[in-house]
PDB file of C-alpha atoms in Angstrom:
ATOM      1  CA  ALA A1054      42.612  49.388  49.575  1.00 67.00           C
ATOM      2  CA  GLU A1055      41.003  52.710  50.824  1.00 81.00           C
ATOM      3  CA  PRO A1056      37.452  52.120  51.606  1.00 86.00           C
ATOM      4  CA  PRO A1057      34.906  53.313  48.712  1.00 93.00           C
ATOM      5  CA  PRO A1058      34.271  57.460  50.046  1.00 92.00           C
ATOM      6  CA  LEU A1059      30.948  57.905  51.241  1.00 94.00           C
ATOM      7  CA  LEU A1060      30.265  61.312  48.860  1.00 96.00           C
ATOM      8  CA  PHE A1061      27.846  61.644  46.266  1.00 98.00           C
ATOM      9  CA  LEU A1062      29.553  61.599  42.297  1.00 98.00           C
ATOM     10  CA  ALA A1063      28.675  63.654  39.600  1.00 98.00           C
ATOM     11  CA  PHE A1064      28.910  63.724  36.180  1.00 98.00           C
ATOM     12  CA  ASP A1065      30.462  67.269  34.813  1.00 97.00           C
ATOM     13  CA  GLY A1066      31.581  66.932  32.010  1.00 96.00           C
ATOM     14  CA  LEU A1067      30.749  69.659  28.918  1.00 96.00           C
ATOM     15  CA  PRO A1068      29.489  68.998  25.768  1.00 95.00           C
ATOM     16  CA  ALA A1069      31.083  71.208  22.513  1.00 94.00           C
ATOM     17  CA  ALA A1070      28.511  74.023  22.643  1.00 91.00           C
ATOM     18  CA  ASP A1071      28.429  74.431  18.965  1.00 93.00           C
ATOM     19  CA  LYS A1072      27.358  70.744  18.333  1.00 96.00           C
ATOM     20  CA  LEU A1073      24.433  71.038  21.663  1.00 96.00           C
ATOM     21  CA  THR A1074      23.710  74.508  19.191  1.00 95.00           C
ATOM     22  CA  ALA A1075      23.634  72.743  15.878  1.00 95.00           C
ATOM     23  CA  LYS A1076      21.817  69.470  17.294  1.00 96.00           C
ATOM     24  CA  VAL A1077      18.829  71.595  18.555  1.00 97.00           C
ATOM     25  CA  ARG A1078      18.532  73.437  15.607  1.00 96.00           C
ATOM     26  CA  GLU A1079      18.849  70.046  13.628  1.00 96.00           C
ATOM     27  CA  PHE A1080      15.796  68.598  15.882  1.00 97.00           C
ATOM     28  CA  SER A1081      13.751  71.691  16.456  1.00 97.00           C
ATOM     29  CA  ALA A1082      13.548  72.021  13.053  1.00 96.00           C
ATOM     30  CA  ALA A1083      12.461  68.614  12.492  1.00 96.00           C
ATOM     31  CA  LEU A1084       9.815  68.800  14.729  1.00 97.00           C
ATOM     32  CA  ALA A1085       8.525  72.143  13.260  1.00 96.00           C
ATOM     33  CA  ALA A1086       8.425  70.059   9.638  1.00 97.00           C
ATOM     34  CA  ASP A1087       5.739  67.530  11.257  1.00 95.00           C
ATOM     35  CA  PRO A1088       2.330  68.933  11.761  1.00 95.00           C
ATOM     36  CA  THR A1089       1.473  66.810  14.680  1.00 94.00           C
ATOM     37  CA  THR A1090       4.898  68.010  17.018  1.00 94.00           C
ATOM     38  CA  GLN A1091       4.604  71.709  15.559  1.00 94.00           C
ATOM     39  CA  ALA A1092       4.484  73.648  18.564  1.00 94.00           C
ATOM     40  CA  CYS A1093       7.108  71.280  20.338  1.00 95.00           C
ATOM     41  CA  ALA A1094       9.170  73.445  17.532  1.00 96.00           C
ATOM     42  CA  LEU A1095      11.562  75.972  18.619  1.00 96.00           C
ATOM     43  CA  SER A1096      10.652  79.796  17.792  1.00 94.00           C
ATOM     44  CA  GLU A1097      13.577  81.631  15.621  1.00 91.00           C
ATOM     45  CA  GLN A1098      14.249  84.343  18.160  1.00 91.00           C
ATOM     46  CA  GLU A1099      14.229  80.983  20.791  1.00 93.00           C
ATOM     47  CA  ALA A1100      16.633  79.248  18.640  1.00 91.00           C
ATOM     48  CA  ALA A1101      18.613  82.393  17.818  1.00 86.00           C
ATOM     49  CA  GLY A1102      19.012  84.465  21.587  1.00 92.00           C
ATOM     50  CA  GLY A1103      17.489  82.184  23.804  1.00 95.00           C
ATOM     51  CA  LEU A1104      19.155  78.816  23.762  1.00 95.00           C
ATOM     52  CA  THR A1105      22.552  80.816  23.149  1.00 95.00           C
ATOM     53  CA  ARG A1106      22.065  82.146  26.256  1.00 95.00           C
ATOM     54  CA  LEU A1107      21.430  79.421  27.705  1.00 96.00           C
ATOM     55  CA  LEU A1108      24.385  77.177  26.991  1.00 96.00           C
ATOM     56  CA  ALA A1109      26.721  80.314  27.285  1.00 95.00           C
ATOM     57  CA  LEU A1110      25.750  79.455  31.477  1.00 95.00           C
ATOM     58  CA  LEU A1111      26.593  75.859  31.651  1.00 95.00           C
ATOM     59  CA  PRO A1112      30.610  76.255  31.126  1.00 95.00           C
ATOM     60  CA  ALA A1113      29.808  78.012  34.968  1.00 94.00           C
ATOM     61  CA  THR A1114      28.098  75.194  36.713  1.00 94.00           C
ATOM     62  CA  THR A1115      31.117  73.540  36.733  1.00 91.00           C
ATOM     63  CA  GLN A1116      33.277  76.253  38.997  1.00 88.00           C
ATOM     64  CA  GLY A1117      31.094  76.429  41.853  1.00 81.00           C
ATOM     65  CA  SER A1118      27.804  78.287  42.647  1.00 72.00           C
ATOM     66  CA  GLY A1119      30.480  81.600  43.930  1.00 81.00           C
ATOM     67  CA  THR A1120      29.670  81.873  40.170  1.00 83.00           C
ATOM     68  CA  PRO A1121      26.771  83.645  39.029  1.00 89.00           C
ATOM     69  CA  LEU A1122      24.296  82.151  36.663  1.00 92.00           C
ATOM     70  CA  ALA A1123      22.150  84.971  34.731  1.00 91.00           C
ATOM     71  CA  LEU A1124      19.527  82.655  34.743  1.00 95.00           C
ATOM     72  CA  THR A1125      16.719  84.048  34.130  1.00 96.00           C
ATOM     73  CA  PRO A1126      12.600  82.802  34.089  1.00 96.00           C
ATOM     74  CA  GLU A1127      12.788  82.813  30.112  1.00 96.00           C
ATOM     75  CA  LEU A1128      15.800  80.532  29.687  1.00 97.00           C
ATOM     76  CA  VAL A1129      13.927  78.321  32.894  1.00 97.00           C
ATOM     77  CA  ALA A1130      11.083  78.356  30.295  1.00 97.00           C
ATOM     78  CA  LEU A1131      12.805  77.532  26.826  1.00 97.00           C
ATOM     79  CA  LEU A1132      14.319  74.516  28.745  1.00 98.00           C
ATOM     80  CA  ALA A1133      11.347  72.934  29.887  1.00 98.00           C
ATOM     81  CA  LYS A1134       9.755  73.246  26.304  1.00 97.00           C
ATOM     82  CA  MET A1135      12.539  71.315  25.287  1.00 98.00           C
ATOM     83  CA  LEU A1136      12.377  68.956  27.880  1.00 98.00           C
ATOM     84  CA  GLY A1137       8.938  68.375  26.431  1.00 97.00           C
ATOM     85  CA  TRP A1138      10.737  67.040  23.388  1.00 97.00           C
ATOM     86  CA  PRO A1139       9.957  63.403  21.984  1.00 95.00           C
ATOM     87  CA  ALA A1140      12.135  61.027  23.417  1.00 95.00           C
ATOM     88  CA  ALA A1141      14.790  60.754  20.195  1.00 95.00           C
ATOM     89  CA  GLN A1142      15.147  64.136  20.571  1.00 96.00           C
ATOM     90  CA  LEU A1143      15.169  64.726  24.010  1.00 97.00           C
ATOM     91  CA  PHE A1144      18.986  64.111  25.247  1.00 97.00           C
ATOM     92  CA  PRO A1145      20.248  68.105  24.482  1.00 98.00           C
ATOM     93  CA  ALA A1146      17.588  69.695  27.449  1.00 98.00           C
ATOM     94  CA  LEU A1147      18.870  66.587  29.692  1.00 98.00           C
ATOM     95  CA  ASP A1148      22.299  67.794  29.058  1.00 98.00           C
ATOM     96  CA  VAL A1149      21.374  71.461  29.915  1.00 98.00           C
ATOM     97  CA  ALA A1150      19.192  69.909  33.460  1.00 98.00           C
ATOM     98  CA  ARG A1151      22.627  67.784  34.384  1.00 98.00           C
ATOM     99  CA  LEU A1152      24.786  70.657  34.389  1.00 98.00           C
ATOM    100  CA  LEU A1153      22.527  73.175  35.970  1.00 97.00           C
ATOM    101  CA  ALA A1154      21.968  70.353  38.536  1.00 98.00           C
ATOM    102  CA  LEU A1155      25.168  71.380  39.820  1.00 97.00           C
ATOM    103  CA  HIS A1156      25.146  74.585  40.480  1.00 96.00           C
ATOM    104  CA  ALA A1157      22.949  75.857  44.002  1.00 95.00           C
ATOM    105  CA  GLN A1158      21.170  78.674  41.466  1.00 95.00           C
ATOM    106  CA  GLY A1159      20.309  76.019  37.941  1.00 97.00           C
ATOM    107  CA  ALA A1160      19.654  73.260  41.188  1.00 97.00           C
ATOM    108  CA  ALA A1161      16.781  76.049  42.514  1.00 97.00           C
ATOM    109  CA  ALA A1162      15.589  76.720  39.134  1.00 97.00           C
ATOM    110  CA  LEU A1163      15.061  73.009  38.292  1.00 98.00           C
ATOM    111  CA  THR A1164      13.271  71.982  41.500  1.00 98.00           C
ATOM    112  CA  PRO A1165       9.806  73.292  40.010  1.00 98.00           C
ATOM    113  CA  LEU A1166       9.701  71.331  37.369  1.00 98.00           C
ATOM    114  CA  THR A1167      10.285  67.770  39.177  1.00 98.00           C
ATOM    115  CA  THR A1168       6.787  68.007  40.711  1.00 96.00           C
ATOM    116  CA  PRO A1169       4.464  65.491  39.090  1.00 94.00           C
ATOM    117  CA  GLY A1170       4.259  65.644  35.379  1.00 95.00           C
ATOM    118  CA  ALA A1171       6.196  68.661  35.472  1.00 98.00           C
ATOM    119  CA  PRO A1172       8.977  68.795  32.667  1.00 98.00           C
ATOM    120  CA  LEU A1173      11.797  67.343  34.179  1.00 98.00           C
ATOM    121  CA  ALA A1174      10.159  64.386  36.032  1.00 97.00           C
ATOM    122  CA  GLN A1175       8.263  64.052  32.498  1.00 97.00           C
ATOM    123  CA  ALA A1176      11.082  64.146  30.778  1.00 98.00           C
ATOM    124  CA  ILE A1177      12.806  61.547  33.273  1.00 97.00           C
ATOM    125  CA  GLN A1178      10.147  59.294  32.966  1.00 97.00           C
ATOM    126  CA  VAL A1179       9.565  59.362  28.946  1.00 97.00           C
ATOM    127  CA  ALA A1180      13.861  58.869  28.679  1.00 98.00           C
ATOM    128  CA  ALA A1181      13.291  56.046  31.065  1.00 97.00           C
ATOM    129  CA  GLY A1182      10.985  53.899  28.952  1.00 95.00           C
ATOM    130  CA  GLY A1183      12.105  54.959  26.089  1.00 92.00           C
ATOM    131  CA  THR A1184      14.373  53.077  23.275  1.00 93.00           C
ATOM    132  CA  ALA A1185      17.131  56.246  22.869  1.00 96.00           C
ATOM    133  CA  ALA A1186      20.385  55.491  24.917  1.00 97.00           C
ATOM    134  CA  ALA A1187      21.752  58.861  24.563  1.00 97.00           C
ATOM    135  CA  ALA A1188      18.443  60.541  26.741  1.00 98.00           C
ATOM    136  CA  LEU A1189      18.609  57.335  29.152  1.00 98.00           C
ATOM    137  CA  GLN A1190      22.336  58.056  30.014  1.00 98.00           C
ATOM    138  CA  LEU A1191      21.148  61.694  29.901  1.00 98.00           C
ATOM    139  CA  ALA A1192      18.263  60.967  32.100  1.00 98.00           C
ATOM    140  CA  LEU A1193      20.543  58.733  34.708  1.00 98.00           C
ATOM    141  CA  ARG A1194      22.840  61.727  34.880  1.00 98.00           C
ATOM    142  CA  VAL A1195      20.842  64.734  36.362  1.00 98.00           C
ATOM    143  CA  ALA A1196      19.576  62.019  38.391  1.00 98.00           C
ATOM    144  CA  CYS A1197      23.380  61.625  39.722  1.00 98.00           C
ATOM    145  CA  ASN A1198      24.203  65.199  39.749  1.00 98.00           C
ATOM    146  CA  ALA A1199      20.477  66.050  41.369  1.00 98.00           C
ATOM    147  CA  PHE A1200      22.626  64.601  44.513  1.00 98.00           C
ATOM    148  CA  LYS A1201      24.865  67.984  45.217  1.00 97.00           C
ATOM    149  CA  HIS A1202      21.849  70.268  46.311  1.00 96.00           C
ATOM    150  CA  THR A1203      19.426  70.140  48.352  1.00 96.00           C
ATOM    151  CA  PRO A1204      15.993  70.546  47.023  1.00 95.00           C
ATOM    152  CA  LEU A1205      16.396  68.628  44.233  1.00 98.00           C
ATOM    153  CA  GLN A1206      17.956  65.808  46.917  1.00 97.00           C
ATOM    154  CA  THR A1207      14.735  65.784  48.645  1.00 96.00           C
ATOM    155  CA  TRP A1208      13.383  65.320  44.869  1.00 97.00           C
ATOM    156  CA  VAL A1209      15.344  62.064  44.021  1.00 96.00           C
ATOM    157  CA  THR A1210      15.262  60.645  47.856  1.00 95.00           C
ATOM    158  CA  VAL A1211      10.992  61.162  47.424  1.00 94.00           C
ATOM    159  CA  ALA A1212      11.213  60.124  44.205  1.00 95.00           C
ATOM    160  CA  ARG A1213      13.803  57.050  44.456  1.00 95.00           C
ATOM    161  CA  GLY A1214      11.088  54.197  44.399  1.00 94.00           C
ATOM    162  CA  ASP A1215       9.477  54.940  41.076  1.00 95.00           C
ATOM    163  CA  MET A1216      13.229  55.793  39.789  1.00 96.00           C
ATOM    164  CA  LEU A1217      14.359  52.959  40.688  1.00 96.00           C
ATOM    165  CA  ASP A1218      11.302  51.024  38.817  1.00 96.00           C
ATOM    166  CA  ALA A1219      11.645  52.808  35.793  1.00 96.00           C
ATOM    167  CA  PHE A1220      15.132  52.833  35.520  1.00 97.00           C
ATOM    168  CA  SER A1221      15.409  49.135  36.617  1.00 96.00           C
ATOM    169  CA  ALA A1222      16.159  47.232  32.914  1.00 95.00           C
ATOM    170  CA  SER A1223      19.506  49.410  32.758  1.00 97.00           C
ATOM    171  CA  ALA A1224      21.221  46.684  34.406  1.00 96.00           C
ATOM    172  CA  ALA A1225      21.546  44.761  31.001  1.00 94.00           C
ATOM    173  CA  HIS A1226      21.437  47.667  28.593  1.00 96.00           C
ATOM    174  CA  PRO A1227      23.510  47.360  25.896  1.00 96.00           C
ATOM    175  CA  ASN A1228      25.111  50.760  26.292  1.00 97.00           C
ATOM    176  CA  LYS A1229      28.239  50.702  28.300  1.00 97.00           C
ATOM    177  CA  ALA A1230      27.609  54.186  29.804  1.00 98.00           C
ATOM    178  CA  VAL A1231      23.805  53.451  29.871  1.00 98.00           C
ATOM    179  CA  ARG A1232      25.258  50.848  32.760  1.00 98.00           C
ATOM    180  CA  LEU A1233      27.988  53.062  34.261  1.00 98.00           C
ATOM    181  CA  SER A1234      24.866  55.851  35.082  1.00 98.00           C
ATOM    182  CA  TRP A1235      23.085  53.429  36.348  1.00 98.00           C
ATOM    183  CA  ALA A1236      25.815  51.967  38.685  1.00 98.00           C
ATOM    184  CA  THR A1237      26.729  55.547  39.691  1.00 98.00           C
ATOM    185  CA  LEU A1238      22.594  56.304  40.036  1.00 98.00           C
ATOM    186  CA  LEU A1239      23.104  53.284  42.659  1.00 98.00           C
ATOM    187  CA  TYR A1240      26.419  54.284  44.587  1.00 98.00           C
ATOM    188  CA  ASN A1241      24.777  58.161  45.583  1.00 98.00           C
ATOM    189  CA  PHE A1242      21.742  56.603  47.218  1.00 96.00           C
ATOM    190  CA  SER A1243      24.047  53.989  48.904  1.00 95.00           C
ATOM    191  CA  VAL A1244      25.438  56.662  50.185  1.00 95.00           C
ATOM    192  CA  LEU A1245      22.586  58.341  50.982  1.00 94.00           C
ATOM    193  CA  SER A1246      21.258  55.266  52.865  1.00 91.00           C
ATOM    194  CA  ARG A1247      24.580  55.689  55.007  1.00 88.00           C
ATOM    195  CA  GLN A1248      23.580  59.056  55.522  1.00 88.00           C
ATOM    196  CA  GLN A1249      20.129  58.686  56.722  1.00 84.00           C
ATOM    197  CA  ALA A1250      19.578  55.113  58.016  1.00 72.00           C
ATOM    198  CA  THR A1251      16.468  55.213  59.576  1.00 63.00           C
ATOM    199  CA  ALA A1252      13.283  52.301  59.695  1.00 55.00           C
ATOM    200  CA  VAL A1253      12.878  54.046  55.685  1.00 56.00           C
ATOM    201  CA  GLU A1254      16.169  53.523  54.681  1.00 60.00           C
ATOM    202  CA  ASP A1255      16.406  50.305  55.378  1.00 73.00           C
ATOM    203  CA  GLU A1256      13.099  49.581  52.987  1.00 81.00           C
ATOM    204  CA  ALA A1257      14.959  51.897  50.415  1.00 86.00           C
ATOM    205  CA  GLY A1258      17.879  49.957  51.228  1.00 90.00           C
ATOM    206  CA  LEU A1259      16.498  46.646  50.117  1.00 93.00           C
ATOM    207  CA  GLN A1260      15.476  48.542  47.268  1.00 94.00           C
ATOM    208  CA  VAL A1261      19.010  49.761  46.104  1.00 96.00           C
ATOM    209  CA  LEU A1262      20.581  46.167  46.963  1.00 96.00           C
ATOM    210  CA  SER A1263      18.076  44.061  45.269  1.00 96.00           C
ATOM    211  CA  ALA A1264      19.268  46.590  42.154  1.00 97.00           C
ATOM    212  CA  LEU A1265      23.191  46.294  42.861  1.00 97.00           C
ATOM    213  CA  VAL A1266      22.345  42.235  41.965  1.00 97.00           C
ATOM    214  CA  GLU A1267      20.807  42.016  39.259  1.00 97.00           C
ATOM    215  CA  LEU A1268      23.271  44.868  37.982  1.00 97.00           C
ATOM    216  CA  LEU A1269      26.494  42.805  39.306  1.00 97.00           C
ATOM    217  CA  GLY A1270      24.861  39.552  37.789  1.00 96.00           C
ATOM    218  CA  SER A1271      24.130  40.392  34.339  1.00 95.00           C
ATOM    219  CA  CYS A1272      26.850  43.488  33.656  1.00 95.00           C
ATOM    220  CA  PRO A1273      29.145  42.083  30.970  1.00 94.00           C
ATOM    221  CA  THR A1274      32.810  40.879  33.198  1.00 93.00           C
ATOM    222  CA  GLU A1275      34.504  43.307  30.946  1.00 94.00           C
ATOM    223  CA  ASP A1276      32.873  46.481  31.633  1.00 96.00           C
ATOM    224  CA  SER A1277      35.202  47.166  34.119  1.00 95.00           C
ATOM    225  CA  ASP A1278      33.964  50.531  34.988  1.00 96.00           C
ATOM    226  CA  SER A1279      30.295  49.924  35.801  1.00 97.00           C
ATOM    227  CA  LEU A1280      31.188  46.204  37.728  1.00 97.00           C
ATOM    228  CA  PHE A1281      33.651  48.681  39.950  1.00 97.00           C
ATOM    229  CA  ARG A1282      30.947  51.393  41.112  1.00 97.00           C
ATOM    230  CA  GLY A1283      28.586  48.444  41.634  1.00 98.00           C
ATOM    231  CA  LEU A1284      30.690  46.267  43.868  1.00 98.00           C
ATOM    232  CA  GLN A1285      31.741  49.742  45.909  1.00 97.00           C
ATOM    233  CA  ALA A1286      28.277  50.915  45.873  1.00 98.00           C
ATOM    234  CA  ALA A1287      27.319  47.714  47.871  1.00 97.00           C
ATOM    235  CA  THR A1288      30.667  48.179  50.068  1.00 97.00           C
ATOM    236  CA  ILE A1289      28.403  51.422  50.878  1.00 96.00           C
ATOM    237  CA  LEU A1290      25.452  49.932  51.596  1.00 95.00           C
ATOM    238  CA  VAL A1291      25.966  46.521  53.655  1.00 94.00           C
ATOM    239  CA  GLY A1292      29.053  48.225  55.542  1.00 90.00           C
ATOM    240  CA  GLY A1293      27.493  48.570  59.190  1.00 79.00           C
ATOM    241  CA  ASN A1294      24.721  47.363  58.058  1.00 88.00           C
ATOM    242  CA  ALA A1295      24.275  43.280  59.729  1.00 88.00           C
ATOM    243  CA  VAL A1296      20.172  43.264  58.191  1.00 89.00           C
ATOM    244  CA  LEU A1297      21.554  44.271  54.696  1.00 92.00           C
ATOM    245  CA  ALA A1298      24.402  41.813  54.585  1.00 92.00           C
ATOM    246  CA  ALA A1299      22.541  38.680  54.688  1.00 93.00           C
ATOM    247  CA  VAL A1300      19.783  39.664  52.962  1.00 94.00           C
ATOM    248  CA  ALA A1301      22.889  40.390  49.479  1.00 95.00           C
ATOM    249  CA  LYS A1302      23.789  36.962  50.931  1.00 94.00           C
ATOM    250  CA  ASP A1303      20.010  36.023  49.406  1.00 94.00           C
ATOM    251  CA  LEU A1304      20.280  38.139  47.270  1.00 94.00           C
ATOM    252  CA  GLY A1305      22.769  35.571  45.290  1.00 95.00           C
ATOM    253  CA  MET A1306      25.948  38.605  46.252  1.00 96.00           C
ATOM    254  CA  GLN A1307      28.123  35.576  46.362  1.00 94.00           C
ATOM    255  CA  ASP A1308      27.582  33.808  43.419  1.00 94.00           C
ATOM    256  CA  VAL A1309      28.242  37.572  42.070  1.00 94.00           C
ATOM    257  CA  LEU A1310      31.532  38.015  43.481  1.00 95.00           C
ATOM    258  CA  ARG A1311      32.131  34.410  42.950  1.00 94.00           C
ATOM    259  CA  ARG A1312      31.909  35.238  38.721  1.00 93.00           C
ATOM    260  CA  VAL A1313      34.061  38.471  39.330  1.00 92.00           C
ATOM    261  CA  HIS A1314      36.777  36.211  40.340  1.00 91.00           C
ATOM    262  CA  GLU A1315      36.814  33.494  38.329  1.00 93.00           C
ATOM    263  CA  ALA A1316      36.340  36.518  34.849  1.00 92.00           C
ATOM    264  CA  PRO A1317      39.197  36.341  32.605  1.00 90.00           C
ATOM    265  CA  GLU A1318      39.190  40.170  33.341  1.00 89.00           C
ATOM    266  CA  SER A1319      40.683  40.042  36.580  1.00 86.00           C
ATOM    267  CA  ARG A1320      44.078  39.245  35.870  1.00 87.00           C
ATOM    268  CA  THR A1321      44.545  42.443  33.707  1.00 89.00           C
ATOM    269  CA  PRO A1322      45.232  45.399  35.034  1.00 86.00           C
ATOM    270  CA  GLU A1323      41.895  46.977  35.159  1.00 84.00           C
ATOM    271  CA  GLY A1324      40.758  43.040  36.066  1.00 89.00           C
ATOM    272  CA  ARG A1325      42.477  43.809  39.510  1.00 92.00           C
ATOM    273  CA  ARG A1326      41.073  46.813  40.534  1.00 93.00           C
ATOM    274  CA  VAL A1327      37.912  45.680  40.155  1.00 95.00           C
ATOM    275  CA  LEU A1328      39.080  42.357  42.166  1.00 94.00           C
ATOM    276  CA  GLU A1329      40.165  44.398  45.021  1.00 95.00           C
ATOM    277  CA  ALA A1330      36.420  45.980  45.632  1.00 96.00           C
ATOM    278  CA  ALA A1331      34.883  42.408  45.378  1.00 96.00           C
ATOM    279  CA  VAL A1332      37.217  41.278  48.113  1.00 95.00           C
ATOM    280  CA  GLN A1333      36.467  44.539  50.099  1.00 95.00           C
ATOM    281  CA  LEU A1334      32.911  43.162  49.870  1.00 96.00           C
ATOM    282  CA  THR A1335      33.470  39.813  50.986  1.00 95.00           C
ATOM    283  CA  ALA A1336      34.578  41.447  53.921  1.00 94.00           C
ATOM    284  CA  VAL A1337      31.892  43.571  54.922  1.00 93.00           C
ATOM    285  CA  LEU A1338      29.453  40.563  53.997  1.00 93.00           C
ATOM    286  CA  LYS A1339      31.515  38.551  56.992  1.00 85.00           C
TER     287      LYS A1339
END
């Protein structure tokens, strides 16, 4: 089997613009009806003109950074306002941020929103600490897509420890999309550790490794996508690093691999792909 690629993975699927628009307007109306959240609601002008212009930018984010974005300060301010919504209404803004992060211009516009206490950093914390699976999944995917361009990659590198702590419960989350998003974030952090290979990275690598062992140990064996991605991430992280390989064994990675081998799913076509990834990881642990 091919070794896992040392490339950052991203989530670039486009949401249906009409559904996203309807959801934002529905949430804004609910916020407007409650005196405690009235100030967060969009004005009529924002809900009509600004929102339409903001969502119209999204298709260009998946076409490469050569396509310019008409991302005005007014539209960034509109997104920042939506990022301040409660966890249950937060996912549309995070979906917009997820796609903007894929474009160089979008990433540059988001960067000031990532400083501690700023709207995007705050929204990630709210989503990570809340019970809304949609917001949690998209917060994880914003972080995954942040690896694509330098300004946001710097943010996730600096915030790595806090993010790994904040999202740690995602390993055993009942929602498969949340688990796959968490596995992908750990994959990207594993690639980053391999690329940077310093003493600081060794410390960060231990934290990522611990999170991977937890994910692989608690992920249902029928969730082949999350298991496959987690196994590939672990192979990248410990490959060529004898210290991390030894720690992986101490943390019980062998038990995790045994669980994969013994799962009934290992005999299905999807399960065989997971089994091959487990064999690759076993080889780098020796």
